[in-house]
Tab-separated table of C-alpha atoms in Angstrom:
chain	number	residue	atom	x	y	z
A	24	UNK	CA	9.359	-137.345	210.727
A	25	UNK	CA	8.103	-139.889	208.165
A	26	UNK	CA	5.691	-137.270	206.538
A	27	UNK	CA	4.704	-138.331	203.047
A	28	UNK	CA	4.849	-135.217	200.651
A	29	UNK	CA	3.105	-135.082	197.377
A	30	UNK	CA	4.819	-133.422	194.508
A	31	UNK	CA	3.717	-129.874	193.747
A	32	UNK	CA	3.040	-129.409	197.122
A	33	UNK	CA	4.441	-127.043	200.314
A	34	UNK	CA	3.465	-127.963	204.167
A	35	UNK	CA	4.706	-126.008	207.593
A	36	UNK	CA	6.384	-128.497	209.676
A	37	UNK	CA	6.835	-127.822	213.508
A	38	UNK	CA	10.346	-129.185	215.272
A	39	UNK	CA	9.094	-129.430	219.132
A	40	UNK	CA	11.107	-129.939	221.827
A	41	UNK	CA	10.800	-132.078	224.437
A	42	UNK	CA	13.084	-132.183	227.846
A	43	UNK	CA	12.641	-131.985	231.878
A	44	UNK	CA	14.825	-128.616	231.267
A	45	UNK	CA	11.735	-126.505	231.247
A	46	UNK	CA	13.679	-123.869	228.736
A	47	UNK	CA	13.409	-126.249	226.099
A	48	UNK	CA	10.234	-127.974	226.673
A	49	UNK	CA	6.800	-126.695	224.505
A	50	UNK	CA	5.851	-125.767	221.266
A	51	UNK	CA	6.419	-122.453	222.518
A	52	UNK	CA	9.834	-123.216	221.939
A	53	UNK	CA	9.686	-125.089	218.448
A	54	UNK	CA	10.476	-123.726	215.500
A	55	UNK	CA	8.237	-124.112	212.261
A	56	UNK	CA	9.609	-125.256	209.071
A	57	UNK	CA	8.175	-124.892	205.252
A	58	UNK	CA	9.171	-127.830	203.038
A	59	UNK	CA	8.392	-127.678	199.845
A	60	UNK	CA	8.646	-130.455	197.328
A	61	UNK	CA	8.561	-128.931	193.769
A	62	UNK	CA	6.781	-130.521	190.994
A	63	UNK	CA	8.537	-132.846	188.389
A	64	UNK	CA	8.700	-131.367	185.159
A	65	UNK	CA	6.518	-133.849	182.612
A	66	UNK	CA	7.334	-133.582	179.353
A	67	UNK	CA	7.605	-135.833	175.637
A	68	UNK	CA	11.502	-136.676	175.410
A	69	UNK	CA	13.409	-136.746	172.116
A	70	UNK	CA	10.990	-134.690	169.526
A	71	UNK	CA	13.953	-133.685	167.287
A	72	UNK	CA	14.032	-129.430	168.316
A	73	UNK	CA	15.933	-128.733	164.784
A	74	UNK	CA	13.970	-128.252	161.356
A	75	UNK	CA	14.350	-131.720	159.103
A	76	UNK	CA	15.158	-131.302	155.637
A	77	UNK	CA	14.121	-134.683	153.411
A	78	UNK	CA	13.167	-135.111	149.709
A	79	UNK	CA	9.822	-135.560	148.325
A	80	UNK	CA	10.925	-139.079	146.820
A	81	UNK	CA	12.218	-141.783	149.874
A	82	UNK	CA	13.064	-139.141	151.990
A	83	UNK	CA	11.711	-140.105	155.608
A	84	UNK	CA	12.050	-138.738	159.344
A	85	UNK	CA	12.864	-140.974	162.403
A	86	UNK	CA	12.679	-140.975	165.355
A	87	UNK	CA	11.806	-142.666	169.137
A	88	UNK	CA	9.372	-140.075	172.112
A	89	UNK	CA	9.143	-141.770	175.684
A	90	UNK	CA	7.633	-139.591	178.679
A	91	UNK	CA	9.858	-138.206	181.190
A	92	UNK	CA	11.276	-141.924	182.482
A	93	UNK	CA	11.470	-140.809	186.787
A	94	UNK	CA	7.507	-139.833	186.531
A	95	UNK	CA	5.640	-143.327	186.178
A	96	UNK	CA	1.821	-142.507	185.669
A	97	UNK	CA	-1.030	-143.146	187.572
A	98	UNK	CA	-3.059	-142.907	184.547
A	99	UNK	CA	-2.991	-143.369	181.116
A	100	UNK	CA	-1.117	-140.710	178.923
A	101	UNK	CA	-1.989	-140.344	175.733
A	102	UNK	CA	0.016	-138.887	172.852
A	103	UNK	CA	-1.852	-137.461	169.837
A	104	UNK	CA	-0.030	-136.430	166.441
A	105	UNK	CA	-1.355	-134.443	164.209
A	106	UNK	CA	0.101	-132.521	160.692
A	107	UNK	CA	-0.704	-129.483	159.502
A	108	UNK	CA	0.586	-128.695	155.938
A	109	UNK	CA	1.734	-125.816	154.411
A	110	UNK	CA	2.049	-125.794	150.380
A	111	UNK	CA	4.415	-123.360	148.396
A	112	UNK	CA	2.651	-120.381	146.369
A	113	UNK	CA	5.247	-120.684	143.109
A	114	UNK	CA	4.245	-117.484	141.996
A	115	UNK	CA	4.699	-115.420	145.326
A	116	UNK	CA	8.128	-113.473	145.592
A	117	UNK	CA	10.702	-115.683	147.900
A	118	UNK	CA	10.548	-112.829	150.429
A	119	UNK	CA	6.692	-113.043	150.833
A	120	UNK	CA	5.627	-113.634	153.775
A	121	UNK	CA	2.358	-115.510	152.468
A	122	UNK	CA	4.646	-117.816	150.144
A	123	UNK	CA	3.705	-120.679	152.192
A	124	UNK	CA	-0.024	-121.011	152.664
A	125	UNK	CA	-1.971	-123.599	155.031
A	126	UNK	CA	-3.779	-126.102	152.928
A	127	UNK	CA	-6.439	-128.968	153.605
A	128	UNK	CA	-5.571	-131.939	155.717
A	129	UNK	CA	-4.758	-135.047	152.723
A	130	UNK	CA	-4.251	-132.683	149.211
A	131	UNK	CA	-3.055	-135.653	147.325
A	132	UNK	CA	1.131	-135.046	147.143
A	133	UNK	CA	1.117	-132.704	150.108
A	134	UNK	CA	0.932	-134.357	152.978
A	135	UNK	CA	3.287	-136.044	155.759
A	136	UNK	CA	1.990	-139.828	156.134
A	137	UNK	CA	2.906	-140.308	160.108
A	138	UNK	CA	3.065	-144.115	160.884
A	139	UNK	CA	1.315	-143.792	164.411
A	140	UNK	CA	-1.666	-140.980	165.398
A	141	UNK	CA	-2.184	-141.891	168.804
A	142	UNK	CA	0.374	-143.125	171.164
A	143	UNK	CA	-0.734	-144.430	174.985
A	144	UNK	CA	1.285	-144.732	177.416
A	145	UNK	CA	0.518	-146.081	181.309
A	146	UNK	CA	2.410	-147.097	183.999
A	147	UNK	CA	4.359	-150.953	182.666
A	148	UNK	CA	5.317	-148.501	178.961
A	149	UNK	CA	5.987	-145.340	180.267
A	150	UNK	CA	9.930	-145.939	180.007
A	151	UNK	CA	9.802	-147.285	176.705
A	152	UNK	CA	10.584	-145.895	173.084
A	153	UNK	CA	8.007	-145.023	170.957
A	154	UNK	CA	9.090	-145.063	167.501
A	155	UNK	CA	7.710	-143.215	164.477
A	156	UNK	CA	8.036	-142.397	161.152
A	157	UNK	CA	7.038	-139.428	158.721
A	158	UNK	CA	7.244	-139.850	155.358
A	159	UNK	CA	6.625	-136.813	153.279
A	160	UNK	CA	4.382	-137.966	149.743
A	161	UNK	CA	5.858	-137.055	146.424
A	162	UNK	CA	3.880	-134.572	144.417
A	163	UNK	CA	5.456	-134.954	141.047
A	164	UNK	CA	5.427	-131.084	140.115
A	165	UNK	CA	8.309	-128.898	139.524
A	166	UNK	CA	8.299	-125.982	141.974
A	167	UNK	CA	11.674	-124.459	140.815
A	168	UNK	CA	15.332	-125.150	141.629
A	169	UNK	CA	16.034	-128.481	142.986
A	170	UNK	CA	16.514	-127.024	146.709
A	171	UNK	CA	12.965	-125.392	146.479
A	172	UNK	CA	11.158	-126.366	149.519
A	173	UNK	CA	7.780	-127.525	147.826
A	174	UNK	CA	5.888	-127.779	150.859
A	175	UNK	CA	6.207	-127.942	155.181
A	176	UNK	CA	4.533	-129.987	157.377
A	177	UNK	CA	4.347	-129.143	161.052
A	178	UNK	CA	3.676	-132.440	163.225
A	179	UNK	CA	2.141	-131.739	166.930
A	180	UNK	CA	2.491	-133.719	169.835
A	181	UNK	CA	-0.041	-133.050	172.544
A	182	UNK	CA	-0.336	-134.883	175.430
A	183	UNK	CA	-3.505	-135.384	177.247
A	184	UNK	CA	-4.440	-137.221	180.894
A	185	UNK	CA	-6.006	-137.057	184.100
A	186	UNK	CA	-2.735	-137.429	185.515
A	187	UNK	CA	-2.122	-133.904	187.268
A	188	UNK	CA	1.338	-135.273	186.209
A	189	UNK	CA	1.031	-134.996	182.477
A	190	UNK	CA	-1.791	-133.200	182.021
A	191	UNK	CA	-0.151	-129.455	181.987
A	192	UNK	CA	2.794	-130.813	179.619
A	193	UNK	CA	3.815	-129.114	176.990
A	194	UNK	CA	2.758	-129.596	173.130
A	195	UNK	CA	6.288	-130.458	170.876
A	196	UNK	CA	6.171	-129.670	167.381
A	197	UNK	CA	8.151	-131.320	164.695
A	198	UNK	CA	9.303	-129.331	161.990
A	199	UNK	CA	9.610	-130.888	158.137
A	200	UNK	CA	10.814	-129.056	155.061
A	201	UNK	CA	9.992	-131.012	152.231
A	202	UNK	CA	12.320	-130.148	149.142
A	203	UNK	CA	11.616	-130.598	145.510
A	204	UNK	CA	13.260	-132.877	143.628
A	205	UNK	CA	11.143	-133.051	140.674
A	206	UNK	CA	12.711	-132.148	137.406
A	207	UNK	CA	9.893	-130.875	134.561
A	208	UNK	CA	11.179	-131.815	130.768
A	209	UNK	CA	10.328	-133.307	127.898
A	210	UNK	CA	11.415	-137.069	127.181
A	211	UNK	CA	11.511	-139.836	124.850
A	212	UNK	CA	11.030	-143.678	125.697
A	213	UNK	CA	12.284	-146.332	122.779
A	214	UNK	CA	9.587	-149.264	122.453
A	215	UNK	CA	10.091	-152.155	123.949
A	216	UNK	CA	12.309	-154.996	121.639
A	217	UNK	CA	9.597	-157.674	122.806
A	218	UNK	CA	6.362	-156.094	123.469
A	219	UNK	CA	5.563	-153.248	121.276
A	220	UNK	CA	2.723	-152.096	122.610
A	221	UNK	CA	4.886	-151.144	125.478
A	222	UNK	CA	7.979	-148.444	125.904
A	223	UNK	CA	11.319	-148.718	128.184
A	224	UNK	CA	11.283	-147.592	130.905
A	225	UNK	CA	14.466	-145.114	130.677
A	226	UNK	CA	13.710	-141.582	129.517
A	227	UNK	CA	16.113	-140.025	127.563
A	228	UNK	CA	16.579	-136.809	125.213
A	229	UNK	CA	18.070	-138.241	122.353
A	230	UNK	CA	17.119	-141.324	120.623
A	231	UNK	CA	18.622	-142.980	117.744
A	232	UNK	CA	20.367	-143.536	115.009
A	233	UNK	CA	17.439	-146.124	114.780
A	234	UNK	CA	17.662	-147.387	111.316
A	235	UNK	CA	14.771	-148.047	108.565
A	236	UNK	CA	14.452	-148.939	104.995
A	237	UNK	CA	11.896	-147.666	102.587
A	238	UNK	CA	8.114	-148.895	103.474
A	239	UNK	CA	8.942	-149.276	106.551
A	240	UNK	CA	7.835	-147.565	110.028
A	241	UNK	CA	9.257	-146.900	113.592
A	242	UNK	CA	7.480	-145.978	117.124
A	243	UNK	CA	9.085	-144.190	119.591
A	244	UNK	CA	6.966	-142.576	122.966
A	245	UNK	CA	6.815	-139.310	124.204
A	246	UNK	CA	6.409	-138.452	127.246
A	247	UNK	CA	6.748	-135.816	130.425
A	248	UNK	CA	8.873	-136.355	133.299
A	249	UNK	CA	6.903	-134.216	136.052
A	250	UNK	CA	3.319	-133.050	136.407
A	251	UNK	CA	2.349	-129.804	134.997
A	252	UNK	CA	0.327	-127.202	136.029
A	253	UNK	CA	-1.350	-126.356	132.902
A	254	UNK	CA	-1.843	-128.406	129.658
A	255	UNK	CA	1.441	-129.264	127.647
A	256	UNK	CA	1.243	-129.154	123.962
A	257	UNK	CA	3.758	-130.854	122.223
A	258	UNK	CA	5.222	-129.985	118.466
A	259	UNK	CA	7.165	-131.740	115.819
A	260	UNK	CA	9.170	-131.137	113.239
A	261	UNK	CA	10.773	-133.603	110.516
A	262	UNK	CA	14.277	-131.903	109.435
A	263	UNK	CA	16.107	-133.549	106.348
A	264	UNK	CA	19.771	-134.068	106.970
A	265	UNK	CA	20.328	-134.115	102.914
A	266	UNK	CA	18.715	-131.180	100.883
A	267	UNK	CA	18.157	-132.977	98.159
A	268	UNK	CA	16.591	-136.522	99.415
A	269	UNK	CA	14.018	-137.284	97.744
A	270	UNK	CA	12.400	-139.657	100.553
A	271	UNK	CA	8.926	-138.485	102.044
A	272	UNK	CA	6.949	-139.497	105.164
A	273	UNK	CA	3.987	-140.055	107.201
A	274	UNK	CA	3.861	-138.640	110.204
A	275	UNK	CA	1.439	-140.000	113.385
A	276	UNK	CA	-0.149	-137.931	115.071
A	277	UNK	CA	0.271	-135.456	112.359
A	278	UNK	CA	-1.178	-133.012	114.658
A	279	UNK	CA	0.075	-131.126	117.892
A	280	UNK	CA	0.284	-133.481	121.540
A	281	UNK	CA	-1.986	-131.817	123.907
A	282	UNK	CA	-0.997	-133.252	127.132
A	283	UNK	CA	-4.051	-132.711	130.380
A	284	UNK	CA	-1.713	-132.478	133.949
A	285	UNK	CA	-3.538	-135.991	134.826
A	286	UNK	CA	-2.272	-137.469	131.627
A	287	UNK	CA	1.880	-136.236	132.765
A	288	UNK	CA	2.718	-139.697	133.194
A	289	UNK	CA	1.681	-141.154	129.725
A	290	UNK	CA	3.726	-142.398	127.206
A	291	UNK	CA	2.474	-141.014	123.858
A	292	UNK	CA	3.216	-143.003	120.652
A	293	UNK	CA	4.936	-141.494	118.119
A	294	UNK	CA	5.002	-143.133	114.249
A	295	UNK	CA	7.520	-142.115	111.520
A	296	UNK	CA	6.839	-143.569	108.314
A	297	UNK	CA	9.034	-143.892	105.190
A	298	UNK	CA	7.169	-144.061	101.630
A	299	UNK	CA	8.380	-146.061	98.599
A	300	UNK	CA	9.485	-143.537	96.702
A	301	UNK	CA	11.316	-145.778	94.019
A	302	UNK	CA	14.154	-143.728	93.739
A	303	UNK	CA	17.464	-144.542	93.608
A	304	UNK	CA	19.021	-141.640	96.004
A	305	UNK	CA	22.551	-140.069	95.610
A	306	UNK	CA	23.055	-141.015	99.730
A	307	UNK	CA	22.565	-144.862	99.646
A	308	UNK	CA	21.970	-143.910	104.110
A	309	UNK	CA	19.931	-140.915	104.066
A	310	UNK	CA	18.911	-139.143	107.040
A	311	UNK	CA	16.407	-137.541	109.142
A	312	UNK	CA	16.235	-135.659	112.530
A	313	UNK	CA	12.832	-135.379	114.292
A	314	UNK	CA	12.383	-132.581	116.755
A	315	UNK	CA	9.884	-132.233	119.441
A	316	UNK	CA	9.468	-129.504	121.767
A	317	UNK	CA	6.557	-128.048	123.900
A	318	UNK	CA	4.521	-124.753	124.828
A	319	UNK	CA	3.110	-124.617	128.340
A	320	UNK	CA	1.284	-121.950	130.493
A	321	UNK	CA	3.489	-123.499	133.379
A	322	UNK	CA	6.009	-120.611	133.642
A	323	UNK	CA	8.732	-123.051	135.825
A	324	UNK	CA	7.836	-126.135	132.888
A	325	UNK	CA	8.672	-124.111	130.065
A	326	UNK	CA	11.524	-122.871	131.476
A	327	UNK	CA	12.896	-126.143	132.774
A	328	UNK	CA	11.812	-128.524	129.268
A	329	UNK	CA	14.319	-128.972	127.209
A	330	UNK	CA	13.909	-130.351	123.236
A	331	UNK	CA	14.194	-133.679	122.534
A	332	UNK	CA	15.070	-135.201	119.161
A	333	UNK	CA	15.239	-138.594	117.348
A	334	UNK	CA	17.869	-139.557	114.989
A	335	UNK	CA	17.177	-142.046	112.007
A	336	UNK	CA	19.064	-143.611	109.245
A	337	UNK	CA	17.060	-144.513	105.926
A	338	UNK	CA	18.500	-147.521	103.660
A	339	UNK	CA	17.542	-146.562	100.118
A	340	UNK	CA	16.500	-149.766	98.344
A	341	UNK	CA	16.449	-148.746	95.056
A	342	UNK	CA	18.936	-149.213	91.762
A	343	UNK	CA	19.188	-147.059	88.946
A	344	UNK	CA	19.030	-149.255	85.783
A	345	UNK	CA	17.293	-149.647	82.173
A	346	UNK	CA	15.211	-153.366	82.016
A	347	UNK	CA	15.792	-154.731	78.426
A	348	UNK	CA	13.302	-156.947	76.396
A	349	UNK	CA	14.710	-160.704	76.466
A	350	UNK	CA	15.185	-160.230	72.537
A	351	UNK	CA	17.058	-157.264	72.381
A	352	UNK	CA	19.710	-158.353	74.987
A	353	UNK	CA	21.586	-160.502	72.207
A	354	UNK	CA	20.614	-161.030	68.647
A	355	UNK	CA	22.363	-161.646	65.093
A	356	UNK	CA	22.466	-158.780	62.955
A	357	UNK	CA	22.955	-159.392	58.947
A	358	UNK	CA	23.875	-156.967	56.814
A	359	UNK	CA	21.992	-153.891	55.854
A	360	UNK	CA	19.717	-155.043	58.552
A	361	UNK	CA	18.285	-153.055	61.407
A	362	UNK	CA	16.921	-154.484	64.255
A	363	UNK	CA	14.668	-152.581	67.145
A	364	UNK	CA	16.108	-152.531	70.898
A	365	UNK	CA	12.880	-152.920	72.898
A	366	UNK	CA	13.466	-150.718	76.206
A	367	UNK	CA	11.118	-152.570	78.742
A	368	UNK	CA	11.252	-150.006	81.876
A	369	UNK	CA	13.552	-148.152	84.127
A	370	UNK	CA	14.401	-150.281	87.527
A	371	UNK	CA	14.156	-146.905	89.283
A	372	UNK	CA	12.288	-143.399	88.754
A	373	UNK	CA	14.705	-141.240	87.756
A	374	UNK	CA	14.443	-137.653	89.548
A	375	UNK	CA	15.597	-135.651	85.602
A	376	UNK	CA	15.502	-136.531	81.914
A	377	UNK	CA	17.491	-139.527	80.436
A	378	UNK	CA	18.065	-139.843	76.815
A	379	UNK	CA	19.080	-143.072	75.899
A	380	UNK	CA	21.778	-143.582	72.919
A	381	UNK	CA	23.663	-146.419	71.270
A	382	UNK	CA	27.285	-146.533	70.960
């Protein structure tokens, strides 16, 4: 019999036989026979099955989906994908079941950008590749420990089609864990050696020795390396190395950084000036350390900022001396004369008495 059987389908077939020998001639004799030809299963090929781990920053999923390549459709198939996203509570115990909430589609830092939404396939593409990429955006906030999974994304592939082929196949979901790998401190940026309106761009804890004389000023930035969840405010603290230097400063800002979470990413100036102070000081290198640290509502922030400090060495420029009057530095002196030794100024401000004396 050249019957032609659609898939999915089950028809009652009758073998009849024919023959002179009247035993064996009549349907009476036949017998019937069910074939059944079962239906194909249609389904999206190579969705990877297993969860993907990737980090916030240049971390990226792969991969190729095709259609089930022995099933060529009679009409087009297409291939929707769609994320759902699913952001980390920081303050909800790790065994909470409600630690990872469902948030709206494009929250700026927590989403999945997926390089194709609609795929369609048809008849000529149907054993092709399709490849796509999901690339999970960085958020910039520290949500713990480094392996902290700061937020999921779920991508869904659904197919739809008039093709009673394809359209009963399954949905595949694609499973993305995206980790932290934002670090929240507290950092320091030296300016720039040809621009100095601008910083480098390495951020470091320590800067220095960076060396100054007296009248003189250096700038140095401040700045966060992660977005906070609450305002940062920033403190210094100028700590002599010497006890008894005698140098002062200026100080800008003289007041507290308060840092807005939009503003994380700023590089705030920081100014220390050294006065004249005209004395000549028992360390000809003196020595300062400034200190910065911070106070944050940002529980995970606080924890994870460290202090920062900047280290500076202070050329004193002064001489301890006594300026004499042009007469008195040589003169002829007769006898049972006196003559007057004119003391014109000190070249430096002494920090006690001096009595002068001849000898």
């Amino acid at each position: 019999a050249n019957a032609k059987i659609a898939t999915g389908q089950t028809i009652g077939l009758l073998l009849e036989p024919t023959s002179i020998d009247t035993k064996y001639s009549g349907a009476t004799n036949g017998e019937q026979i069910s074939v059944i030809v079962p239906a194909v299963q249609t389904e999206i090929q190579n969705v990877p099955s297993v969860e993907q781990d990737i980090v916030e920053k240049d971390g990226i999923v792969a991969y190729a989906i095709s259609l089930t390549d022995t099933v060529i459709p009679t009409e087009k198939v297409h291939i929707s994908l769609e994320c759902t996203v699913y952001k980390l509570n920081v303050t909800a115990p790790v065994d909470d079941v409600n630690r990872y909430t469902k948030i709206p589609t494009g929250m700026p830092g927590y989403t999945c950008d997926i390089s194709v939404k609609l795929i369609v396939i048809d008849a000529n593409n149907h054993n092709v590749s399709h490849p796509i990429v999901v690339t999970p955006q960085d958020n910039d906030v520290d949500e713990g420990e480094l392996e902290t999974i700061s937020y999921k994304c779920e991508v869904l592939h659904r197919v739809t089609s008039t093709d009673p082929q394809y359209n009963t196949s399954a949905d595949k979901l694609l499973r993305i864990n995206v980790i932290n790998d934002d670090r929240a401190d507290l950092k320091l940026q030296v300016q720039d050696e040809v621009d100095a309106t601008e910083f480098d761009q390495d951020m470091v804890k320590v800067v220095g020795p960076m060396c100054l004389v007296e009248r003189s000023n250096m700038t140095y930035g401040i700045t966060l390396s992660a977005k906070p969840l609450h305002k940062v405010t920033v403190y210094s603290q100028l700590i002599n190395v010497y006890t008894n230097s005698p140098l002062s400063f200026q100080l800008h800002p003289a007041q507290p950084i308060i840092i807005a979470p939009m503003q994380w990413n700023k590089t705030w100036p920081f100014t220390v000036h050294v006065n004249q102070d005209n004395i000549d000081n028992h360390n000809d290198i003196d020595a300062i350390l400034m200190r910065h640290w911070l106070k944050t509502e940002d529980t995970i922030f606080q924890k994870n900022a460290m202090n920062v400090s900047a280290k500076f060495r202070i050329t004193d420029d002064d001489n301890a001396g006594i300026d004499i009057s042009q007469d008195s530095m040589s003169f002829v002196l007769n006898s049972n004369e006196a003559k007057k030794v004119t003391v014109s100024s000190f070249l430096s401000r002494p920090t006690a008495n001096v009595t002068l004396s001849l000898h």
